[in-house]
């Protein structure tokens, strides 16, 4: 017997040949949302608008939204989607559920609308601050020095 015969051959397998089966996370059940909507096309936003409340048409709300730039989304624009459709009435064929209809607005109009309401809020806040200053007496001035500070626990160290 030679030395070569006494040495056992050990066969090493490469790490590449070893495969690991990836464990998938178990799927978590969630209740279906009745307000699933198709994704808005590029340059648009979608939003649910109230069309009726307690069985009565809310024409004031719908006409106000349409005048401000919202367009109702028709179901035939999304033929491969399975979205709820209003069957009858003046909104027949529009994507809608439970008294709500889906509407879209161009992104540009939506940003202008946001800027308008932000300016409106800012103007009202300034008016409130100035109204308080109007009531002050020279012998007792009102100081409106406002500061905000965010802290995350611990002691205050200055």
PDB file of C-alpha atoms in Angstrom, residues 14 29 50 64 129 140:
ATOM      1  CA  UNK A  14     -17.931  24.827  -4.190  1.00  0.00           C
ATOM      2  CA  UNK A  29     -54.138  39.465   4.523  1.00  0.00           C
ATOM      3  CA  UNK A  50     -68.820  63.458  -2.747  1.00  0.00           C
ATOM      4  CA  UNK A  64     -68.320  73.547  -7.427  1.00  0.00           C
ATOM      5  CA  UNK A 129     -51.490  89.010  14.836  1.00  0.00           C
ATOM      6  CA  UNK A 140     -48.685  97.621  28.578  1.00  0.00           C
TER       7      UNK A 140
END
